[in-house]
PDB file of C-alpha atoms in Angstrom:
ATOM      1  CA  MET A 264     -11.964  13.012   6.556  1.00 45.00           C
ATOM      2  CA  GLU A 265     -10.334   9.600   6.427  1.00 60.00           C
ATOM      3  CA  CYS A 266     -10.968   6.934   9.066  1.00 85.00           C
ATOM      4  CA  LYS A 267      -8.947   3.758   9.521  1.00 88.00           C
ATOM      5  CA  ASP A 268     -11.205   1.658   7.331  1.00 91.00           C
ATOM      6  CA  GLU A 269     -11.241   4.251   4.551  1.00 94.00           C
ATOM      7  CA  LEU A 270      -7.478   4.547   4.527  1.00 95.00           C
ATOM      8  CA  ALA A 271      -7.079   0.777   4.560  1.00 95.00           C
ATOM      9  CA  HIS A 272      -9.435   0.598   1.556  1.00 96.00           C
ATOM     10  CA  ARG A 273      -7.555   3.381  -0.216  1.00 96.00           C
ATOM     11  CA  TYR A 274      -4.205   1.571   0.261  1.00 96.00           C
ATOM     12  CA  ARG A 275      -5.691  -1.711  -0.879  1.00 95.00           C
ATOM     13  CA  GLU A 276      -6.896   0.066  -4.023  1.00 95.00           C
ATOM     14  CA  ALA A 277      -3.474   1.692  -4.457  1.00 94.00           C
ATOM     15  CA  TRP A 278      -1.802  -1.698  -4.182  1.00 93.00           C
ATOM     16  CA  LEU A 279      -4.087  -3.215  -6.817  1.00 92.00           C
ATOM     17  CA  VAL A 280      -3.583  -0.245  -9.129  1.00 92.00           C
ATOM     18  CA  ALA A 281       0.205  -0.416  -8.640  1.00 90.00           C
ATOM     19  CA  ARG A 282       0.074  -4.029  -9.876  1.00 86.00           C
ATOM     20  CA  ARG A 283      -1.555  -2.800 -13.117  1.00 85.00           C
ATOM     21  CA  VAL A 284       0.606   0.239 -13.798  1.00 81.00           C
ATOM     22  CA  SER A 285       3.082  -0.456 -16.561  1.00 69.00           C
ATOM     23  CA  SER A 286       6.681  -0.101 -15.467  1.00 64.00           C
ATOM     24  CA  GLY A 287       7.352   2.544 -18.083  1.00 53.00           C
ATOM     25  CA  ILE A 288       5.217   5.177 -16.319  1.00 51.00           C
ATOM     26  CA  ASN A 289       7.221   7.769 -14.462  1.00 52.00           C
ATOM     27  CA  LEU A 290       5.231   9.013 -11.522  1.00 51.00           C
ATOM     28  CA  ARG A 291       8.032  11.265 -10.222  1.00 51.00           C
ATOM     29  CA  TYR A 292       7.538  10.058  -6.660  1.00 50.00           C
ATOM     30  CA  SER A 293       9.860   7.089  -6.680  1.00 51.00           C
ATOM     31  CA  ALA A 294      11.132   7.696  -3.118  1.00 53.00           C
ATOM     32  CA  PHE A 295       7.702   6.718  -1.821  1.00 56.00           C
ATOM     33  CA  TRP A 296       7.120   3.973  -4.389  1.00 57.00           C
ATOM     34  CA  PRO A 297       7.308   0.588  -2.722  1.00 60.00           C
ATOM     35  CA  GLU A 298       9.077  -2.226  -4.489  1.00 63.00           C
ATOM     36  CA  ILE A 299       6.604  -4.709  -5.911  1.00 65.00           C
ATOM     37  CA  ASN A 300       7.746  -8.319  -5.915  1.00 68.00           C
ATOM     38  CA  PRO A 301       5.305 -11.133  -6.810  1.00 66.00           C
ATOM     39  CA  ASN A 302       4.700 -13.626  -4.063  1.00 70.00           C
ATOM     40  CA  ARG A 303       5.216 -17.361  -4.606  1.00 69.00           C
ATOM     41  CA  TRP A 304       1.587 -17.996  -5.360  1.00 68.00           C
ATOM     42  CA  GLU A 305       1.427 -15.312  -8.035  1.00 67.00           C
ATOM     43  CA  VAL A 306       4.515 -16.777  -9.657  1.00 64.00           C
ATOM     44  CA  TYR A 307       3.209 -20.320  -9.419  1.00 64.00           C
ATOM     45  CA  GLN A 308      -0.212 -19.436 -10.780  1.00 62.00           C
ATOM     46  CA  GLY A 309       1.271 -17.330 -13.536  1.00 59.00           C
ATOM     47  CA  GLU A 310       3.496 -20.044 -15.045  1.00 62.00           C
ATOM     48  CA  ASN A 311       2.688 -20.756 -18.682  1.00 59.00           C
ATOM     49  CA  LYS A 312       0.051 -18.039 -18.697  1.00 60.00           C
ATOM     50  CA  ILE A 313      -0.067 -14.620 -20.240  1.00 62.00           C
ATOM     51  CA  LEU A 314      -2.184 -12.440 -18.051  1.00 62.00           C
ATOM     52  CA  ARG A 315      -3.033  -8.956 -19.154  1.00 69.00           C
ATOM     53  CA  LEU A 316      -4.641  -6.786 -16.626  1.00 73.00           C
ATOM     54  CA  PRO A 317      -6.448  -3.656 -17.850  1.00 80.00           C
ATOM     55  CA  GLU A 318      -4.562  -0.397 -17.587  1.00 85.00           C
ATOM     56  CA  PRO A 319      -5.782   1.688 -14.634  1.00 88.00           C
ATOM     57  CA  SER A 320      -7.789   4.774 -15.250  1.00 90.00           C
ATOM     58  CA  GLU A 321      -6.320   8.232 -14.694  1.00 90.00           C
ATOM     59  CA  ASP A 322      -8.446   8.659 -11.544  1.00 94.00           C
ATOM     60  CA  GLU A 323      -7.180   5.392 -10.100  1.00 93.00           C
ATOM     61  CA  VAL A 324      -3.547   6.402 -10.784  1.00 92.00           C
ATOM     62  CA  ASP A 325      -4.225   9.846  -9.210  1.00 94.00           C
ATOM     63  CA  ARG A 326      -5.625   8.223  -6.059  1.00 94.00           C
ATOM     64  CA  MET A 327      -2.698   5.827  -5.914  1.00 94.00           C
ATOM     65  CA  VAL A 328      -0.195   8.691  -6.216  1.00 93.00           C
ATOM     66  CA  LYS A 329      -2.008  10.572  -3.464  1.00 94.00           C
ATOM     67  CA  CYS A 330      -1.716   7.529  -1.214  1.00 94.00           C
ATOM     68  CA  MET A 331       2.005   7.256  -2.001  1.00 93.00           C
ATOM     69  CA  ARG A 332       2.501  10.910  -1.055  1.00 94.00           C
ATOM     70  CA  TRP A 333       0.849  10.232   2.277  1.00 95.00           C
ATOM     71  CA  LEU A 334       3.526   7.618   3.003  1.00 95.00           C
ATOM     72  CA  ARG A 335       6.081  10.403   3.521  1.00 95.00           C
ATOM     73  CA  TRP A 336       4.535  11.028   6.959  1.00 95.00           C
ATOM     74  CA  VAL A 337       5.462   7.585   8.292  1.00 96.00           C
ATOM     75  CA  SER A 338       8.760   5.741   8.812  1.00 95.00           C
ATOM     76  CA  GLU A 339      10.168   3.247   6.346  1.00 94.00           C
ATOM     77  CA  GLU A 340       9.125   0.281   8.569  1.00 93.00           C
ATOM     78  CA  GLU A 341       5.601   1.659   8.768  1.00 95.00           C
ATOM     79  CA  ARG A 342       5.513   2.087   4.987  1.00 95.00           C
ATOM     80  CA  LYS A 343       6.424  -1.521   4.568  1.00 94.00           C
ATOM     81  CA  LEU A 344       3.782  -2.592   7.119  1.00 96.00           C
ATOM     82  CA  ILE A 345       1.062  -0.469   5.389  1.00 96.00           C
ATOM     83  CA  TRP A 346       1.995  -1.959   1.999  1.00 94.00           C
ATOM     84  CA  LEU A 347       2.134  -5.540   3.287  1.00 94.00           C
ATOM     85  CA  ARG A 348      -1.378  -5.143   4.754  1.00 96.00           C
ATOM     86  CA  ALA A 349      -2.624  -3.468   1.552  1.00 96.00           C
ATOM     87  CA  SER A 350      -1.421  -6.544  -0.352  1.00 93.00           C
ATOM     88  CA  GLY A 351      -4.052  -8.578   1.489  1.00 93.00           C
ATOM     89  CA  LEU A 352      -1.692 -10.680   3.576  1.00 93.00           C
ATOM     90  CA  PRO A 353      -3.138 -11.909   6.914  1.00 95.00           C
ATOM     91  CA  TRP A 354      -1.774 -10.440  10.108  1.00 96.00           C
ATOM     92  CA  ARG A 355      -0.039 -13.716  11.059  1.00 96.00           C
ATOM     93  CA  VAL A 356       2.053 -13.704   7.860  1.00 94.00           C
ATOM     94  CA  ILE A 357       2.870  -9.986   8.224  1.00 95.00           C
ATOM     95  CA  ALA A 358       3.910 -10.518  11.861  1.00 96.00           C
ATOM     96  CA  ASP A 359       6.162 -13.428  10.872  1.00 95.00           C
ATOM     97  CA  ASP A 360       7.751 -11.317   8.144  1.00 92.00           C
ATOM     98  CA  LEU A 361       8.444  -8.473  10.576  1.00 91.00           C
ATOM     99  CA  GLY A 362       9.461 -10.743  13.428  1.00 94.00           C
ATOM    100  CA  VAL A 363       6.880  -9.478  15.891  1.00 95.00           C
ATOM    101  CA  ASN A 364       3.616 -10.643  17.488  1.00 96.00           C
ATOM    102  CA  ARG A 365       0.407 -10.425  15.423  1.00 96.00           C
ATOM    103  CA  LYS A 366      -1.134  -7.898  17.847  1.00 97.00           C
ATOM    104  CA  THR A 367       2.054  -5.851  17.811  1.00 97.00           C
ATOM    105  CA  ALA A 368       2.002  -5.686  13.996  1.00 97.00           C
ATOM    106  CA  TYR A 369      -1.652  -4.601  14.064  1.00 97.00           C
ATOM    107  CA  GLY A 370      -0.910  -1.952  16.729  1.00 97.00           C
ATOM    108  CA  HIS A 371       1.947  -0.510  14.697  1.00 97.00           C
ATOM    109  CA  TRP A 372      -0.263  -0.523  11.600  1.00 97.00           C
ATOM    110  CA  CYS A 373      -3.017   1.365  13.457  1.00 96.00           C
ATOM    111  CA  LYS A 374      -0.473   3.908  14.752  1.00 97.00           C
ATOM    112  CA  ALA A 375       0.836   4.516  11.204  1.00 97.00           C
ATOM    113  CA  ILE A 376      -2.647   4.812   9.731  1.00 97.00           C
ATOM    114  CA  ASN A 377      -3.667   7.202  12.503  1.00 96.00           C
ATOM    115  CA  ARG A 378      -0.591   9.348  11.867  1.00 96.00           C
ATOM    116  CA  ILE A 379      -1.545   9.609   8.157  1.00 96.00           C
ATOM    117  CA  SER A 380      -5.144  10.403   9.105  1.00 95.00           C
ATOM    118  CA  ILE A 381      -4.014  13.206  11.480  1.00 94.00           C
ATOM    119  CA  HIS A 382      -1.876  14.761   8.715  1.00 94.00           C
ATOM    120  CA  ILE A 383      -4.746  14.584   6.245  1.00 93.00           C
ATOM    121  CA  LEU A 384      -7.102  16.215   8.771  1.00 91.00           C
ATOM    122  CA  GLN A 385      -4.566  18.957   9.585  1.00 91.00           C
ATOM    123  CA  LYS A 386      -3.956  19.598   5.902  1.00 86.00           C
ATOM    124  CA  ASN A 387      -7.689  19.819   5.147  1.00 81.00           C
ATOM    125  CA  SER A 388      -8.569  22.033   8.102  1.00 80.00           C
ATOM    126  CA  GLY A 389      -5.693  24.449   7.724  1.00 66.00           C
TER     127      GLY A 389
END
């Protein structure tokens, strides 16, 4: 069902939706909910501005929660890697953050995405 590019797109969408979800919403899946900290550019650009993003639709939140549920099939390090990539950071920055080579980071990300894809396929076929 889900190929690598589709899953990458789904997690990018989930990351964007997570930025718009108000903190008062209880999604009941907090164990898989990654911590969202603004990066320095978001903080810098947001100074002296009041930015109101539109609330996400119910479908967007449902897709985001589904993506968060899929994270239970990978390790904590892989969750962090998937979330960093979904945030739009380039591989070089992600690799520096994790303390590995850029190609190594990409390889670990592919492995994690493939593991999720396999679980989705098994769940849908069985």
